[in-house]
Short mmCIF file of N, CA and C in Angstrom, two decimals:
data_model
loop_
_atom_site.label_atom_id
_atom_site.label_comp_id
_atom_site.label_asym_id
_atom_site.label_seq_id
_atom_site.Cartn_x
_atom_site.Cartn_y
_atom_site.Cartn_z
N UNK E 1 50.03 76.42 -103.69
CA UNK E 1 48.95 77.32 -104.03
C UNK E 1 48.85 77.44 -105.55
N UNK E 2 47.71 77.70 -105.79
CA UNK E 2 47.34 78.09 -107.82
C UNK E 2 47.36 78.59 -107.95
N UNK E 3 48.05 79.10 -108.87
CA UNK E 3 48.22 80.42 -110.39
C UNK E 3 46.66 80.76 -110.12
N UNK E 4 46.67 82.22 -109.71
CA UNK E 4 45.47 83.15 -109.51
C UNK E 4 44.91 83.02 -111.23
N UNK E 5 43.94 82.79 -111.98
CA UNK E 5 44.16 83.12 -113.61
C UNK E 5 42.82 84.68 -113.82
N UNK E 6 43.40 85.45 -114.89
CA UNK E 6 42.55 86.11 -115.37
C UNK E 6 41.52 85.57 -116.54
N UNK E 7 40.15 85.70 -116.12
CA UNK E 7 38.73 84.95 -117.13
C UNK E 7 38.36 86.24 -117.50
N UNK E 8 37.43 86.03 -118.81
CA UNK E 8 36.79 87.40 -118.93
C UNK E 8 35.26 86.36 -118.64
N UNK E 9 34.84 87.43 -117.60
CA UNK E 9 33.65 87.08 -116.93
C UNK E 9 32.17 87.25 -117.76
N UNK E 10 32.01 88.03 -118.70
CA UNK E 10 31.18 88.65 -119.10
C UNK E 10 31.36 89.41 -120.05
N UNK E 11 30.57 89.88 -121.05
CA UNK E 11 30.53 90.26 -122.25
C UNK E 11 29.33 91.11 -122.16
N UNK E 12 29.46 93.14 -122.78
CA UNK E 12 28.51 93.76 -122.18
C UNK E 12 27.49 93.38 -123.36
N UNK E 13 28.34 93.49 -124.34
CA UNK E 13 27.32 93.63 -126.07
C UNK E 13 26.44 92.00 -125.90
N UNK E 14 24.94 92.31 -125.65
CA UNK E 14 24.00 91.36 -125.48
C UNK E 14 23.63 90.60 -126.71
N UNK E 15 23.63 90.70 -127.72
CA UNK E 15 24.01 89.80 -129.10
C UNK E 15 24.70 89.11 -128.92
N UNK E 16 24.47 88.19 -128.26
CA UNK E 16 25.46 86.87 -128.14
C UNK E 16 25.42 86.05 -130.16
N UNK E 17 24.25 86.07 -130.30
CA UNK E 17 24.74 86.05 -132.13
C UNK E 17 25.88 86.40 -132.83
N UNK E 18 25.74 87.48 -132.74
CA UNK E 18 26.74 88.60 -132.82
C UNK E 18 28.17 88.30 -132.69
N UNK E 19 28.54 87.33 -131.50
CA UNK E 19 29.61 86.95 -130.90
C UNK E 19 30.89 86.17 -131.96
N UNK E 20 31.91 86.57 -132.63
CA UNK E 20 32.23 85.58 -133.09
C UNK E 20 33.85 84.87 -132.52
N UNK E 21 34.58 84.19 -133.22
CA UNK E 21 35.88 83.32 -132.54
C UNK E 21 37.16 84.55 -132.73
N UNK E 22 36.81 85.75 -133.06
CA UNK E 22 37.89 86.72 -132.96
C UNK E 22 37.73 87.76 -131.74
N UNK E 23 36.88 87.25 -130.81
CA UNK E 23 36.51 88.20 -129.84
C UNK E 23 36.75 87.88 -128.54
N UNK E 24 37.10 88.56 -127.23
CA UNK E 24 37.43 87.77 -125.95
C UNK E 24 35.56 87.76 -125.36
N UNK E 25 35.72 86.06 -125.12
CA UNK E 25 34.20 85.39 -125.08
C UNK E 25 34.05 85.05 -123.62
N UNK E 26 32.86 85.09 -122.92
CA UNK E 26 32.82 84.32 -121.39
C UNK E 26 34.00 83.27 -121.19
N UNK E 27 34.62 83.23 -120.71
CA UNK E 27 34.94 81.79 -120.20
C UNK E 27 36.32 81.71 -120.46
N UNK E 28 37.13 82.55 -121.93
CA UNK E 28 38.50 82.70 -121.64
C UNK E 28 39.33 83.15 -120.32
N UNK E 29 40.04 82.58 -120.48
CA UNK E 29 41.36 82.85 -119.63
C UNK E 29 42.89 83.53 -120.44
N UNK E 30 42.62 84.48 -120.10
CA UNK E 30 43.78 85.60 -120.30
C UNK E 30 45.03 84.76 -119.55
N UNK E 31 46.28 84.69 -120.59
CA UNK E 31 47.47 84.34 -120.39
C UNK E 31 48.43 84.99 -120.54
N UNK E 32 48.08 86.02 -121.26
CA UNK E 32 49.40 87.33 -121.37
C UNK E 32 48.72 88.52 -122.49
N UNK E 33 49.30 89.08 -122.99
CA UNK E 33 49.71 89.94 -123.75
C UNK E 33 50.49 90.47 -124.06
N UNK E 34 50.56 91.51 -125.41
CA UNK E 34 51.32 92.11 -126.37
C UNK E 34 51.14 93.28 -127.07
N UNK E 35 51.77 93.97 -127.22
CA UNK E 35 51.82 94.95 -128.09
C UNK E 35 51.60 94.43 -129.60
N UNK E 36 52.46 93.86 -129.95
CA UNK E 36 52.70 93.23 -130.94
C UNK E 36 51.99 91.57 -131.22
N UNK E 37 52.24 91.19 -132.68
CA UNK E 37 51.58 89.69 -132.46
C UNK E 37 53.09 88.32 -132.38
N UNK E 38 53.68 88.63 -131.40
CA UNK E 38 54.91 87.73 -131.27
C UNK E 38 55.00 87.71 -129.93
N UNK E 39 55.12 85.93 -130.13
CA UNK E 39 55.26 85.15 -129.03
C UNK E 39 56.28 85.33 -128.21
N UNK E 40 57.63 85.33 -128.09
CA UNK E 40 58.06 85.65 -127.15
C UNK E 40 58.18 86.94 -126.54
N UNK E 41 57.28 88.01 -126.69
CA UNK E 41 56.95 89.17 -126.53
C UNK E 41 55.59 89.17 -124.92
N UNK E 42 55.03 88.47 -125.16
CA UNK E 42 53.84 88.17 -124.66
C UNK E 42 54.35 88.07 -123.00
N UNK E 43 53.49 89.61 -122.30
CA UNK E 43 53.30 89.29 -120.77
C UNK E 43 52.81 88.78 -119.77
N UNK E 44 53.15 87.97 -119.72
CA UNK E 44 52.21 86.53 -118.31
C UNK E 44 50.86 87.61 -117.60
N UNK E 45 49.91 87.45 -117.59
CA UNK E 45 49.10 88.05 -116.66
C UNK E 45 48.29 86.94 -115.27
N UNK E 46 48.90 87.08 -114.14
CA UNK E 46 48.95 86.07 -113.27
C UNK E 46 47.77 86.37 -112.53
N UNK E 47 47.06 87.71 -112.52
CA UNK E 47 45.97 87.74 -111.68
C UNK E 47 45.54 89.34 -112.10
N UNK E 48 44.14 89.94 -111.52
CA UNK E 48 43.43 91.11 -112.26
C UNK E 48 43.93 92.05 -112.32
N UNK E 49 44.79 92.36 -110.85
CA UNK E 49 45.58 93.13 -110.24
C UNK E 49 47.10 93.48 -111.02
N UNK E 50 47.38 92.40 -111.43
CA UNK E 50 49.01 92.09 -112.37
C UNK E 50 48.89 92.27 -113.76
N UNK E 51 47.86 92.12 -114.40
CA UNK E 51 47.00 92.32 -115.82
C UNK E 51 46.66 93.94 -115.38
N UNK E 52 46.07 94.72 -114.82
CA UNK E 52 46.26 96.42 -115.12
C UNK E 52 46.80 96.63 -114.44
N UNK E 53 47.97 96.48 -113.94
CA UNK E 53 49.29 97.06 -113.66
C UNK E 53 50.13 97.08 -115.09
N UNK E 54 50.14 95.84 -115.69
CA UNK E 54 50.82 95.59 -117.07
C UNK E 54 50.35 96.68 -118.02
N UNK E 55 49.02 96.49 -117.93
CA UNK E 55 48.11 97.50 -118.77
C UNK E 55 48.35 98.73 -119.00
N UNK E 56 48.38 99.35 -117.61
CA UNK E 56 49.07 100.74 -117.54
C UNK E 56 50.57 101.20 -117.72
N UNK E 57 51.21 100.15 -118.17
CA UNK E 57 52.55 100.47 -118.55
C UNK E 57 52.80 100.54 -119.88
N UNK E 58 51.73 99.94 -120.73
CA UNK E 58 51.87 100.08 -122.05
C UNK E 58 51.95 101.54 -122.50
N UNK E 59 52.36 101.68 -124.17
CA UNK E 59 52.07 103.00 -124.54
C UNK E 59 50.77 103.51 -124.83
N UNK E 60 50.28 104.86 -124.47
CA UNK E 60 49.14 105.38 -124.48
C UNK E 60 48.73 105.59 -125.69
N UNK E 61 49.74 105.23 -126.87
CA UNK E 61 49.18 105.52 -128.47
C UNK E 61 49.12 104.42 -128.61
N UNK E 62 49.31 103.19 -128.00
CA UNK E 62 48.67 101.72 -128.43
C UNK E 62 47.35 101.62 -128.80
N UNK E 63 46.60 101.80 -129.98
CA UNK E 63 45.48 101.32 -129.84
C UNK E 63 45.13 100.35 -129.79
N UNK E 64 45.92 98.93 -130.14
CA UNK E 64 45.75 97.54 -129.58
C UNK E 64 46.55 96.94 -129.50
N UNK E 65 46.30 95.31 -128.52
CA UNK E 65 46.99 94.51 -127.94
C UNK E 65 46.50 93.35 -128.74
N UNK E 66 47.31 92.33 -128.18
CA UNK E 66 46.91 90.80 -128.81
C UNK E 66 47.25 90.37 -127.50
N UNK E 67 45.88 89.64 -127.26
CA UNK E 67 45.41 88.48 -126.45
C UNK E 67 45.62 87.29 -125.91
N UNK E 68 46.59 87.01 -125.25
CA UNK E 68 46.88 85.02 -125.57
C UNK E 68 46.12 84.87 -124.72
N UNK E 69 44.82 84.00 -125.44
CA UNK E 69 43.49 83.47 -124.15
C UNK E 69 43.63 82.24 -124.19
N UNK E 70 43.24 81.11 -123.61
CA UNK E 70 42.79 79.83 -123.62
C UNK E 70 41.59 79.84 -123.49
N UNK E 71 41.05 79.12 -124.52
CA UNK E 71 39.86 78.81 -124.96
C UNK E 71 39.28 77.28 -125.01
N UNK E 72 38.76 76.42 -124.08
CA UNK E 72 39.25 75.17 -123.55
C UNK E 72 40.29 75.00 -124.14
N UNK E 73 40.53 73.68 -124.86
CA UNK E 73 42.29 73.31 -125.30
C UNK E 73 42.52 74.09 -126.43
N UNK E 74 42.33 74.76 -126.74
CA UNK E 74 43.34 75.51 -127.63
C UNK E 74 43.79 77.25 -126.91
N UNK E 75 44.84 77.75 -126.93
CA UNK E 75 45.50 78.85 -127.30
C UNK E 75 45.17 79.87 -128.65
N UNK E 76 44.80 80.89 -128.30
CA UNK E 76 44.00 81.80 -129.16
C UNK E 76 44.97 83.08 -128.87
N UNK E 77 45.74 84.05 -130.04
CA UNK E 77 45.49 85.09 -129.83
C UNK E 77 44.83 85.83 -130.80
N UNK E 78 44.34 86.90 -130.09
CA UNK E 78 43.46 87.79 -130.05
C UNK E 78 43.60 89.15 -130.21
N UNK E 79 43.32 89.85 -131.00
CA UNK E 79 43.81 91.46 -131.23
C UNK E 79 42.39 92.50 -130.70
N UNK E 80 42.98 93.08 -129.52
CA UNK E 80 41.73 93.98 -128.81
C UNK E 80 42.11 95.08 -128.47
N UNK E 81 41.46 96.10 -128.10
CA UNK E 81 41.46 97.50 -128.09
C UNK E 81 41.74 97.30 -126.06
N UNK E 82 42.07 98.12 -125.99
CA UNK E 82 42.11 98.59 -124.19
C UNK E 82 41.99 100.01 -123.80
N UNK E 83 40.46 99.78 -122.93
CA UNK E 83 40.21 101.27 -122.90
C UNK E 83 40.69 101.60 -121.43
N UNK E 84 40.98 102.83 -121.05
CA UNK E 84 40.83 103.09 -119.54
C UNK E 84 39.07 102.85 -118.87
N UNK E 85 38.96 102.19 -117.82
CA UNK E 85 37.13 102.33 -117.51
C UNK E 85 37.32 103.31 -116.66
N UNK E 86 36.37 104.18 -117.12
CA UNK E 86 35.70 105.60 -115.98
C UNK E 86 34.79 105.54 -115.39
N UNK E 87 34.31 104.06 -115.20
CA UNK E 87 33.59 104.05 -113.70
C UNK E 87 34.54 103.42 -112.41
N UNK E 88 35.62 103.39 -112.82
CA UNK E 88 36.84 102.98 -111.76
C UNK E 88 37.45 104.48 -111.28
N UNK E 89 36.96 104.76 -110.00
CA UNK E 89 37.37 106.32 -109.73
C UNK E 89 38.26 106.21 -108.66
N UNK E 90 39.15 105.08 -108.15
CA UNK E 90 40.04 105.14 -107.17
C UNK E 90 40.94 103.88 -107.82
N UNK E 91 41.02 103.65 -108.37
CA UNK E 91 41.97 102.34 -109.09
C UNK E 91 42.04 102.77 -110.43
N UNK E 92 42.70 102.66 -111.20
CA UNK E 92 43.32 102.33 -112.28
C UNK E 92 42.63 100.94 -112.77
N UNK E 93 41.90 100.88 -113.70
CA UNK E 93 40.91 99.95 -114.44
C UNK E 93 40.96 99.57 -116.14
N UNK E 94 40.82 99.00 -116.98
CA UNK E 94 40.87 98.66 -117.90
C UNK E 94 39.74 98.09 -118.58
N UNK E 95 38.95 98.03 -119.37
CA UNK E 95 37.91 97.87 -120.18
C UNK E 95 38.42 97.08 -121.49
N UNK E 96 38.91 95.71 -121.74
CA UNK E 96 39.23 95.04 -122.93
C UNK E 96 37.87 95.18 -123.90
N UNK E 97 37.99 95.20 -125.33
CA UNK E 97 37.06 95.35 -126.35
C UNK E 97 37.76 94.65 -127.72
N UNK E 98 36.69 94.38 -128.35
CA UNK E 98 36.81 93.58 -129.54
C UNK E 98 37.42 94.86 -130.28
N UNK E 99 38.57 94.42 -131.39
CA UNK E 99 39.32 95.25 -131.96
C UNK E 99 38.28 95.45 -133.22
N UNK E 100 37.43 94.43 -133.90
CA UNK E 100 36.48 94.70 -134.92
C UNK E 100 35.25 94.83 -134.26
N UNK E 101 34.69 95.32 -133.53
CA UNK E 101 33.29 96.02 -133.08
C UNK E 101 33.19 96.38 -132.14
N UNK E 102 32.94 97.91 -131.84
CA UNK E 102 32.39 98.58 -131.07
C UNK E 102 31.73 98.45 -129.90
N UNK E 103 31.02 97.80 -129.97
CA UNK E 103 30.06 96.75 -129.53
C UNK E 103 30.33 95.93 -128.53
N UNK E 104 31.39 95.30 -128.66
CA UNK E 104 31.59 94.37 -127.81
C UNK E 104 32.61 94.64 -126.59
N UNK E 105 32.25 94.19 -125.32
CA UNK E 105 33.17 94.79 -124.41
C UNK E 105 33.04 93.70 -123.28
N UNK E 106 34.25 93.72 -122.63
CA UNK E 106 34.30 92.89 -121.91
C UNK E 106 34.60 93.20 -120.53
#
């Protein structure tokens, strides 16, 4: 069986202009994360379910994470904000966002 992977599906901020190579973009694949920007730090995220479970264990004064996405062949990390989403009213949900704009959400 295959490694379930986490993609970011969609991007809310409609300025795709706008969009640049420091931001989580359609089509990445989430490979872990971090508190910090060090590699052997970085938590495998194996599926959506295992990615906010991780999420919610972080500290609540984290205001950001770093990203390890794949971006076709290359490995990218990425420094992003993680919000709780409050249109998730029976699960525990997560809202990733560009750490430099407001704007952008994923």
């Amino acid at each position: 069986m295959a490694d379930t992977l986490v993609c970011v599906r969609r991007v809310k901020q409609e300025a795709s202009e706008e969009w640049d190579e420091s931001m989580p973009l359609p089509g990445d694949i989430i490979e872990g994360f971090a508190e910090n920007n060090a590699d052997e730090l970085f938590v495998p995220a194996k599926a959506k379910s295992d990615l906010s479970s991780q999420l919610g264990k972080i500290s609540p004064q984290t205001e950001t994470v770093w990203l390890k996405v794949r971006r076709g062949e290359r490995t990218l990390k990425l420094c992003a904000r993680v919000m709780p989403d409050k249109s998730a009213v029976l699960q525990r949900r997560f809202t990733i966002k560009a750490a430099n704009d407001d704007r952008h959400e994923t």
